[in-house]
JSON list of C-alpha atoms in Angstrom, two decimals:
[
{"chain": "F", "resi": 1, "resn": "MET", "atom": "CA", "xyz": [-4.19, -131.97, -39.07]},
{"chain": "F", "resi": 2, "resn": "ALA", "atom": "CA", "xyz": [-1.77, -133.04, -41.80]},
{"chain": "F", "resi": 3, "resn": "LYS", "atom": "CA", "xyz": [1.58, -131.31, -42.05]},
{"chain": "F", "resi": 4, "resn": "ARG", "atom": "CA", "xyz": [1.94, -129.21, -45.21]},
{"chain": "F", "resi": 5, "resn": "PRO", "atom": "CA", "xyz": [4.67, -130.44, -47.56]},
{"chain": "F", "resi": 6, "resn": "PHE", "atom": "CA", "xyz": [7.69, -128.26, -48.18]},
{"chain": "F", "resi": 7, "resn": "LYS", "atom": "CA", "xyz": [8.22, -126.56, -51.51]},
{"chain": "F", "resi": 8, "resn": "VAL", "atom": "CA", "xyz": [11.49, -125.05, -52.68]},
{"chain": "F", "resi": 9, "resn": "PHE", "atom": "CA", "xyz": [11.64, -121.41, -53.77]},
{"chain": "F", "resi": 10, "resn": "ARG", "atom": "CA", "xyz": [14.45, -119.37, -55.33]},
{"chain": "F", "resi": 11, "resn": "THR", "atom": "CA", "xyz": [15.32, -115.66, -55.66]},
{"chain": "F", "resi": 12, "resn": "SER", "atom": "CA", "xyz": [18.51, -113.92, -56.69]},
{"chain": "F", "resi": 13, "resn": "ILE", "atom": "CA", "xyz": [20.59, -112.01, -54.17]},
{"chain": "F", "resi": 14, "resn": "GLY", "atom": "CA", "xyz": [23.51, -110.26, -55.84]},
{"chain": "F", "resi": 15, "resn": "PHE", "atom": "CA", "xyz": [25.74, -112.86, -57.47]},
{"chain": "F", "resi": 16, "resn": "ASP", "atom": "CA", "xyz": [23.99, -115.70, -55.61]},
{"chain": "F", "resi": 17, "resn": "ASP", "atom": "CA", "xyz": [20.69, -117.54, -55.81]},
{"chain": "F", "resi": 18, "resn": "ALA", "atom": "CA", "xyz": [18.95, -117.92, -52.45]},
{"chain": "F", "resi": 19, "resn": "TYR", "atom": "CA", "xyz": [17.02, -121.19, -52.03]},
{"chain": "F", "resi": 20, "resn": "VAL", "atom": "CA", "xyz": [14.66, -121.99, -49.18]},
{"chain": "F", "resi": 21, "resn": "ALA", "atom": "CA", "xyz": [12.35, -124.90, -48.42]},
{"chain": "F", "resi": 22, "resn": "ALA", "atom": "CA", "xyz": [9.11, -123.51, -47.00]},
{"chain": "F", "resi": 23, "resn": "THR", "atom": "CA", "xyz": [5.46, -124.47, -46.74]},
{"chain": "F", "resi": 24, "resn": "SER", "atom": "CA", "xyz": [4.27, -121.37, -48.63]},
{"chain": "F", "resi": 25, "resn": "ARG", "atom": "CA", "xyz": [5.39, -118.36, -50.60]},
{"chain": "F", "resi": 26, "resn": "LYS", "atom": "CA", "xyz": [4.73, -116.18, -47.56]},
{"chain": "F", "resi": 27, "resn": "ALA", "atom": "CA", "xyz": [7.02, -118.35, -45.43]},
{"chain": "F", "resi": 28, "resn": "ALA", "atom": "CA", "xyz": [9.73, -118.14, -48.12]},
{"chain": "F", "resi": 29, "resn": "LEU", "atom": "CA", "xyz": [9.48, -114.34, -48.21]},
{"chain": "F", "resi": 30, "resn": "GLN", "atom": "CA", "xyz": [9.83, -114.24, -44.43]},
{"chain": "F", "resi": 31, "resn": "ALA", "atom": "CA", "xyz": [12.90, -116.49, -44.56]},
{"chain": "F", "resi": 32, "resn": "TRP", "atom": "CA", "xyz": [14.51, -114.16, -47.12]},
{"chain": "F", "resi": 33, "resn": "GLY", "atom": "CA", "xyz": [13.52, -111.09, -45.09]},
{"chain": "F", "resi": 34, "resn": "ALA", "atom": "CA", "xyz": [11.78, -109.59, -48.11]},
{"chain": "F", "resi": 35, "resn": "GLY", "atom": "CA", "xyz": [9.57, -106.57, -47.53]},
{"chain": "F", "resi": 36, "resn": "THR", "atom": "CA", "xyz": [7.74, -106.92, -50.85]},
{"chain": "F", "resi": 37, "resn": "ASP", "atom": "CA", "xyz": [6.18, -109.79, -52.77]},
{"chain": "F", "resi": 38, "resn": "LEU", "atom": "CA", "xyz": [9.08, -110.98, -54.91]},
{"chain": "F", "resi": 39, "resn": "PHE", "atom": "CA", "xyz": [6.83, -113.56, -56.59]},
{"chain": "F", "resi": 40, "resn": "ALA", "atom": "CA", "xyz": [4.46, -110.87, -57.92]},
{"chain": "F", "resi": 41, "resn": "SER", "atom": "CA", "xyz": [7.36, -108.96, -59.50]},
{"chain": "F", "resi": 42, "resn": "GLY", "atom": "CA", "xyz": [8.89, -112.13, -60.98]},
{"chain": "F", "resi": 43, "resn": "ALA", "atom": "CA", "xyz": [12.02, -111.88, -58.81]},
{"chain": "F", "resi": 44, "resn": "ALA", "atom": "CA", "xyz": [11.25, -115.21, -57.09]},
{"chain": "F", "resi": 45, "resn": "GLU", "atom": "CA", "xyz": [9.95, -118.56, -58.31]},
{"chain": "F", "resi": 46, "resn": "ALA", "atom": "CA", "xyz": [9.18, -122.10, -57.25]},
{"chain": "F", "resi": 47, "resn": "VAL", "atom": "CA", "xyz": [11.86, -124.71, -58.05]},
{"chain": "F", "resi": 48, "resn": "THR", "atom": "CA", "xyz": [10.86, -128.10, -59.47]},
{"chain": "F", "resi": 49, "resn": "ASP", "atom": "CA", "xyz": [14.33, -129.44, -60.34]},
{"chain": "F", "resi": 50, "resn": "PRO", "atom": "CA", "xyz": [15.12, -132.32, -57.90]},
{"chain": "F", "resi": 51, "resn": "GLY", "atom": "CA", "xyz": [18.87, -131.58, -58.09]},
{"chain": "F", "resi": 52, "resn": "LEU", "atom": "CA", "xyz": [18.39, -127.97, -56.94]},
{"chain": "F", "resi": 53, "resn": "SER", "atom": "CA", "xyz": [15.78, -128.96, -54.31]},
{"chain": "F", "resi": 54, "resn": "LYS", "atom": "CA", "xyz": [17.90, -131.54, -52.45]},
{"chain": "F", "resi": 55, "resn": "ALA", "atom": "CA", "xyz": [19.97, -129.16, -50.23]},
{"chain": "F", "resi": 56, "resn": "PRO", "atom": "CA", "xyz": [17.08, -126.85, -49.21]},
{"chain": "F", "resi": 57, "resn": "LEU", "atom": "CA", "xyz": [14.80, -129.79, -48.39]},
{"chain": "F", "resi": 58, "resn": "ALA", "atom": "CA", "xyz": [17.51, -131.18, -46.12]},
{"chain": "F", "resi": 59, "resn": "ARG", "atom": "CA", "xyz": [17.32, -127.95, -44.03]},
{"chain": "F", "resi": 60, "resn": "PRO", "atom": "CA", "xyz": [13.79, -126.49, -44.25]},
{"chain": "F", "resi": 61, "resn": "GLY", "atom": "CA", "xyz": [13.45, -122.80, -43.39]},
{"chain": "F", "resi": 62, "resn": "VAL", "atom": "CA", "xyz": [17.18, -122.11, -43.82]},
{"chain": "F", "resi": 63, "resn": "VAL", "atom": "CA", "xyz": [18.27, -119.86, -46.68]},
{"chain": "F", "resi": 64, "resn": "ILE", "atom": "CA", "xyz": [20.92, -121.56, -48.78]},
{"chain": "F", "resi": 65, "resn": "ARG", "atom": "CA", "xyz": [22.99, -119.35, -51.06]},
{"chain": "F", "resi": 66, "resn": "VAL", "atom": "CA", "xyz": [24.45, -120.80, -54.24]},
{"chain": "F", "resi": 67, "resn": "ALA", "atom": "CA", "xyz": [26.80, -118.76, -56.44]},
{"chain": "F", "resi": 68, "resn": "ARG", "atom": "CA", "xyz": [25.57, -118.13, -59.96]},
{"chain": "F", "resi": 69, "resn": "GLY", "atom": "CA", "xyz": [28.81, -118.73, -61.85]},
{"chain": "F", "resi": 70, "resn": "SER", "atom": "CA", "xyz": [32.45, -118.49, -60.88]},
{"chain": "F", "resi": 71, "resn": "ARG", "atom": "CA", "xyz": [34.45, -115.37, -60.16]},
{"chain": "F", "resi": 72, "resn": "ALA", "atom": "CA", "xyz": [35.98, -115.58, -63.65]},
{"chain": "F", "resi": 73, "resn": "GLU", "atom": "CA", "xyz": [32.51, -115.70, -65.22]},
{"chain": "F", "resi": 74, "resn": "HIS", "atom": "CA", "xyz": [31.43, -112.67, -63.20]},
{"chain": "F", "resi": 75, "resn": "LEU", "atom": "CA", "xyz": [34.51, -110.70, -64.27]},
{"chain": "F", "resi": 76, "resn": "ALA", "atom": "CA", "xyz": [34.01, -111.68, -67.91]},
{"chain": "F", "resi": 77, "resn": "ALA", "atom": "CA", "xyz": [30.39, -110.50, -67.78]},
{"chain": "F", "resi": 78, "resn": "LEU", "atom": "CA", "xyz": [31.55, -107.23, -66.20]},
{"chain": "F", "resi": 79, "resn": "ALA", "atom": "CA", "xyz": [34.06, -106.69, -69.02]},
{"chain": "F", "resi": 80, "resn": "GLN", "atom": "CA", "xyz": [31.31, -107.27, -71.62]},
{"chain": "F", "resi": 81, "resn": "THR", "atom": "CA", "xyz": [29.05, -104.77, -69.87]},
{"chain": "F", "resi": 82, "resn": "ARG", "atom": "CA", "xyz": [31.80, -102.15, -69.83]},
{"chain": "F", "resi": 83, "resn": "LYS", "atom": "CA", "xyz": [32.53, -102.69, -73.54]},
{"chain": "F", "resi": 84, "resn": "ARG", "atom": "CA", "xyz": [28.83, -102.20, -74.36]},
{"chain": "F", "resi": 85, "resn": "ALA", "atom": "CA", "xyz": [28.68, -99.08, -72.23]},
{"chain": "F", "resi": 86, "resn": "ALA", "atom": "CA", "xyz": [31.80, -97.62, -73.89]},
{"chain": "F", "resi": 87, "resn": "LYS", "atom": "CA", "xyz": [30.45, -98.42, -77.38]},
{"chain": "F", "resi": 88, "resn": "THR", "atom": "CA", "xyz": [27.12, -96.75, -76.59]},
{"chain": "F", "resi": 89, "resn": "ALA", "atom": "CA", "xyz": [28.84, -93.63, -75.23]},
{"chain": "F", "resi": 90, "resn": "ALA", "atom": "CA", "xyz": [31.05, -93.38, -78.33]},
{"chain": "F", "resi": 91, "resn": "ASP", "atom": "CA", "xyz": [28.11, -93.56, -80.76]},
{"chain": "F", "resi": 92, "resn": "PRO", "atom": "CA", "xyz": [27.68, -90.05, -82.32]},
{"chain": "F", "resi": 93, "resn": "ALA", "atom": "CA", "xyz": [24.02, -90.75, -83.10]},
{"chain": "F", "resi": 94, "resn": "GLU", "atom": "CA", "xyz": [23.38, -91.03, -79.40]},
{"chain": "F", "resi": 95, "resn": "ASP", "atom": "CA", "xyz": [24.95, -87.62, -78.83]},
{"chain": "F", "resi": 96, "resn": "ARG", "atom": "CA", "xyz": [22.63, -85.98, -81.36]},
{"chain": "F", "resi": 97, "resn": "GLU", "atom": "CA", "xyz": [19.53, -87.58, -79.91]},
{"chain": "F", "resi": 98, "resn": "ALA", "atom": "CA", "xyz": [20.31, -86.79, -76.30]},
{"chain": "F", "resi": 99, "resn": "PRO", "atom": "CA", "xyz": [19.27, -83.31, -75.21]},
{"chain": "F", "resi": 100, "resn": "ALA", "atom": "CA", "xyz": [22.12, -81.07, -74.18]},
{"chain": "F", "resi": 101, "resn": "ARG", "atom": "CA", "xyz": [22.32, -80.75, -70.44]},
{"chain": "F", "resi": 102, "resn": "THR", "atom": "CA", "xyz": [23.28, -77.43, -69.00]},
{"chain": "F", "resi": 103, "resn": "LYS", "atom": "CA", "xyz": [25.68, -77.70, -66.17]},
{"chain": "F", "resi": 104, "resn": "ARG", "atom": "CA", "xyz": [24.20, -76.05, -63.13]},
{"chain": "F", "resi": 105, "resn": "LYS", "atom": "CA", "xyz": [26.72, -74.28, -61.02]},
{"chain": "F", "resi": 106, "resn": "THR", "atom": "CA", "xyz": [26.18, -75.04, -57.39]},
{"chain": "F", "resi": 107, "resn": "PRO", "atom": "CA", "xyz": [26.08, -72.02, -55.11]},
{"chain": "F", "resi": 108, "resn": "ARG", "atom": "CA", "xyz": [29.09, -71.18, -53.02]},
{"chain": "F", "resi": 109, "resn": "PRO", "atom": "CA", "xyz": [28.87, -72.82, -49.59]},
{"chain": "F", "resi": 110, "resn": "SER", "atom": "CA", "xyz": [27.88, -70.53, -46.74]},
{"chain": "F", "resi": 111, "resn": "ARG", "atom": "CA", "xyz": [30.57, -69.59, -44.24]},
{"chain": "F", "resi": 112, "resn": "ALA", "atom": "CA", "xyz": [28.01, -68.51, -41.63]},
{"chain": "F", "resi": 113, "resn": "ASN", "atom": "CA", "xyz": [28.25, -71.66, -39.49]},
{"chain": "F", "resi": 114, "resn": "LEU", "atom": "CA", "xyz": [32.05, -71.53, -39.51]},
{"chain": "F", "resi": 115, "resn": "THR", "atom": "CA", "xyz": [32.03, -67.83, -38.56]},
{"chain": "F", "resi": 116, "resn": "ARG", "atom": "CA", "xyz": [29.63, -68.49, -35.67]},
{"chain": "F", "resi": 117, "resn": "ALA", "atom": "CA", "xyz": [31.75, -71.43, -34.48]},
{"chain": "F", "resi": 118, "resn": "GLU", "atom": "CA", "xyz": [34.95, -69.35, -34.63]},
{"chain": "F", "resi": 119, "resn": "ALA", "atom": "CA", "xyz": [33.27, -66.53, -32.66]},
{"chain": "F", "resi": 120, "resn": "ALA", "atom": "CA", "xyz": [32.08, -69.03, -30.04]},
{"chain": "F", "resi": 121, "resn": "VAL", "atom": "CA", "xyz": [35.61, -70.40, -29.67]},
{"chain": "F", "resi": 122, "resn": "LYS", "atom": "CA", "xyz": [37.02, -66.87, -29.27]},
{"chain": "F", "resi": 123, "resn": "ARG", "atom": "CA", "xyz": [34.38, -65.94, -26.65]},
{"chain": "F", "resi": 124, "resn": "ALA", "atom": "CA", "xyz": [35.07, -69.11, -24.66]},
{"chain": "F", "resi": 125, "resn": "SER", "atom": "CA", "xyz": [38.82, -68.52, -24.89]},
{"chain": "F", "resi": 126, "resn": "ASP", "atom": "CA", "xyz": [38.45, -64.89, -23.72]},
{"chain": "F", "resi": 127, "resn": "ARG", "atom": "CA", "xyz": [36.22, -65.92, -20.80]},
{"chain": "F", "resi": 128, "resn": "ALA", "atom": "CA", "xyz": [38.72, -68.57, -19.72]},
{"chain": "F", "resi": 129, "resn": "ALA", "atom": "CA", "xyz": [41.64, -66.13, -20.03]},
{"chain": "F", "resi": 130, "resn": "ALA", "atom": "CA", "xyz": [39.79, -63.54, -17.90]},
{"chain": "F", "resi": 131, "resn": "ALA", "atom": "CA", "xyz": [38.97, -66.14, -15.23]},
{"chain": "F", "resi": 132, "resn": "ILE", "atom": "CA", "xyz": [42.59, -67.31, -15.16]},
{"chain": "F", "resi": 133, "resn": "ALA", "atom": "CA", "xyz": [43.79, -63.68, -14.83]},
{"chain": "F", "resi": 134, "resn": "ARG", "atom": "CA", "xyz": [41.44, -63.15, -11.85]},
{"chain": "F", "resi": 135, "resn": "ILE", "atom": "CA", "xyz": [42.75, -66.29, -10.19]},
{"chain": "F", "resi": 136, "resn": "GLU", "atom": "CA", "xyz": [46.38, -65.28, -10.85]},
{"chain": "F", "resi": 137, "resn": "ALA", "atom": "CA", "xyz": [45.72, -61.84, -9.29]},
{"chain": "F", "resi": 138, "resn": "ALA", "atom": "CA", "xyz": [44.13, -63.50, -6.24]},
{"chain": "F", "resi": 139, "resn": "ILE", "atom": "CA", "xyz": [47.13, -65.83, -5.94]},
{"chain": "F", "resi": 140, "resn": "GLU", "atom": "CA", "xyz": [49.54, -62.85, -6.09]},
{"chain": "F", "resi": 141, "resn": "GLN", "atom": "CA", "xyz": [47.54, -61.02, -3.42]},
{"chain": "F", "resi": 142, "resn": "LEU", "atom": "CA", "xyz": [47.63, -64.10, -1.17]},
{"chain": "F", "resi": 143, "resn": "ARG", "atom": "CA", "xyz": [51.39, -64.42, -1.68]},
{"chain": "F", "resi": 144, "resn": "GLN", "atom": "CA", "xyz": [51.86, -60.79, -0.60]},
{"chain": "F", "resi": 145, "resn": "GLU", "atom": "CA", "xyz": [49.68, -61.36, 2.48]},
{"chain": "F", "resi": 146, "resn": "ARG", "atom": "CA", "xyz": [51.66, -64.50, 3.31]},
{"chain": "F", "resi": 147, "resn": "ASP", "atom": "CA", "xyz": [54.98, -62.68, 2.98]},
{"chain": "F", "resi": 148, "resn": "ALA", "atom": "CA", "xyz": [53.73, -59.82, 5.18]},
{"chain": "F", "resi": 149, "resn": "LEU", "atom": "CA", "xyz": [52.54, -62.28, 7.84]},
{"chain": "F", "resi": 150, "resn": "ARG", "atom": "CA", "xyz": [55.89, -64.09, 7.79]},
{"chain": "F", "resi": 151, "resn": "ALA", "atom": "CA", "xyz": [57.78, -60.79, 8.18]},
{"chain": "F", "resi": 152, "resn": "LYS", "atom": "CA", "xyz": [55.51, -59.75, 11.10]},
{"chain": "F", "resi": 153, "resn": "ARG", "atom": "CA", "xyz": [55.91, -63.17, 12.72]},
{"chain": "F", "resi": 154, "resn": "ASP", "atom": "CA", "xyz": [59.69, -63.06, 12.34]},
{"chain": "F", "resi": 155, "resn": "GLU", "atom": "CA", "xyz": [59.82, -59.56, 13.94]},
{"chain": "F", "resi": 156, "resn": "GLN", "atom": "CA", "xyz": [57.58, -60.63, 16.83]},
{"chain": "F", "resi": 157, "resn": "LEU", "atom": "CA", "xyz": [59.62, -63.78, 17.41]},
{"chain": "F", "resi": 158, "resn": "ARG", "atom": "CA", "xyz": [62.88, -61.72, 17.44]},
{"chain": "F", "resi": 159, "resn": "LYS", "atom": "CA", "xyz": [61.47, -59.36, 20.06]},
{"chain": "F", "resi": 160, "resn": "LEU", "atom": "CA", "xyz": [60.08, -62.21, 22.18]},
{"chain": "F", "resi": 161, "resn": "GLU", "atom": "CA", "xyz": [63.35, -64.16, 21.93]},
{"chain": "F", "resi": 162, "resn": "ALA", "atom": "CA", "xyz": [65.30, -61.09, 23.08]},
{"chain": "F", "resi": 163, "resn": "ARG", "atom": "CA", "xyz": [62.88, -60.66, 25.99]},
{"chain": "F", "resi": 164, "resn": "ARG", "atom": "CA", "xyz": [63.27, -64.33, 26.94]},
{"chain": "F", "resi": 165, "resn": "GLU", "atom": "CA", "xyz": [67.05, -64.06, 26.87]},
{"chain": "F", "resi": 166, "resn": "ARG", "atom": "CA", "xyz": [66.96, -60.98, 29.15]},
{"chain": "F", "resi": 167, "resn": "ALA", "atom": "CA", "xyz": [64.60, -62.81, 31.52]},
{"chain": "F", "resi": 168, "resn": "GLU", "atom": "CA", "xyz": [66.94, -65.83, 31.55]},
{"chain": "F", "resi": 169, "resn": "GLU", "atom": "CA", "xyz": [69.96, -63.62, 32.36]},
{"chain": "F", "resi": 170, "resn": "ASP", "atom": "CA", "xyz": [68.03, -61.91, 35.15]},
{"chain": "F", "resi": 171, "resn": "TYR", "atom": "CA", "xyz": [67.01, -65.31, 36.55]},
{"chain": "F", "resi": 172, "resn": "ARG", "atom": "CA", "xyz": [70.58, -66.66, 36.52]},
{"chain": "F", "resi": 173, "resn": "ARG", "atom": "CA", "xyz": [71.92, -63.55, 38.22]},
{"chain": "F", "resi": 174, "resn": "ALA", "atom": "CA", "xyz": [69.23, -63.81, 40.86]},
{"chain": "F", "resi": 175, "resn": "MET", "atom": "CA", "xyz": [70.05, -67.50, 41.43]},
{"chain": "F", "resi": 176, "resn": "ASP", "atom": "CA", "xyz": [73.76, -66.72, 41.69]},
{"chain": "F", "resi": 177, "resn": "ASP", "atom": "CA", "xyz": [73.03, -64.04, 44.29]},
{"chain": "F", "resi": 178, "resn": "TRP", "atom": "CA", "xyz": [70.74, -66.33, 46.24]},
{"chain": "F", "resi": 179, "resn": "GLU", "atom": "CA", "xyz": [73.19, -69.21, 46.36]},
{"chain": "F", "resi": 180, "resn": "GLY", "atom": "CA", "xyz": [75.71, -66.93, 47.54]}
]
């Protein structure tokens, strides 16, 4: 089966022309990533100029972008477009022909979502504050229990220490009497 020869196709992409060497229009559209048939709408065409075909034929299937004019040319064209637009807007005949548009006032935005969100924040804050208060009360109760236990322990230890000292004195006296 003979290999199909490459043809060069062109479409415009912004300020650039996109060239691609492909075997068919379908292959060119795929290379450009086009979702519609650009050839049917006249947005793409086959290129027959050998000077423009040289670079794409050197790299078949690769999209090659070539700027259509310099930056200065683009800016000059933009200035011309703005002048034409300003002249058209200043033409009083245009104002008479154009129907008067009534300015629709947009309705005031609803505060309902904000009010619900603020209420949710307040509820969450109140729940957290209540939980923290319960924990603080429990901590205070535990501190009181701890202090009571320490006081009871200290009292018991004082009594036991006094008892031990009396027992030690009794033992020493008994030893002194025994030794004679």
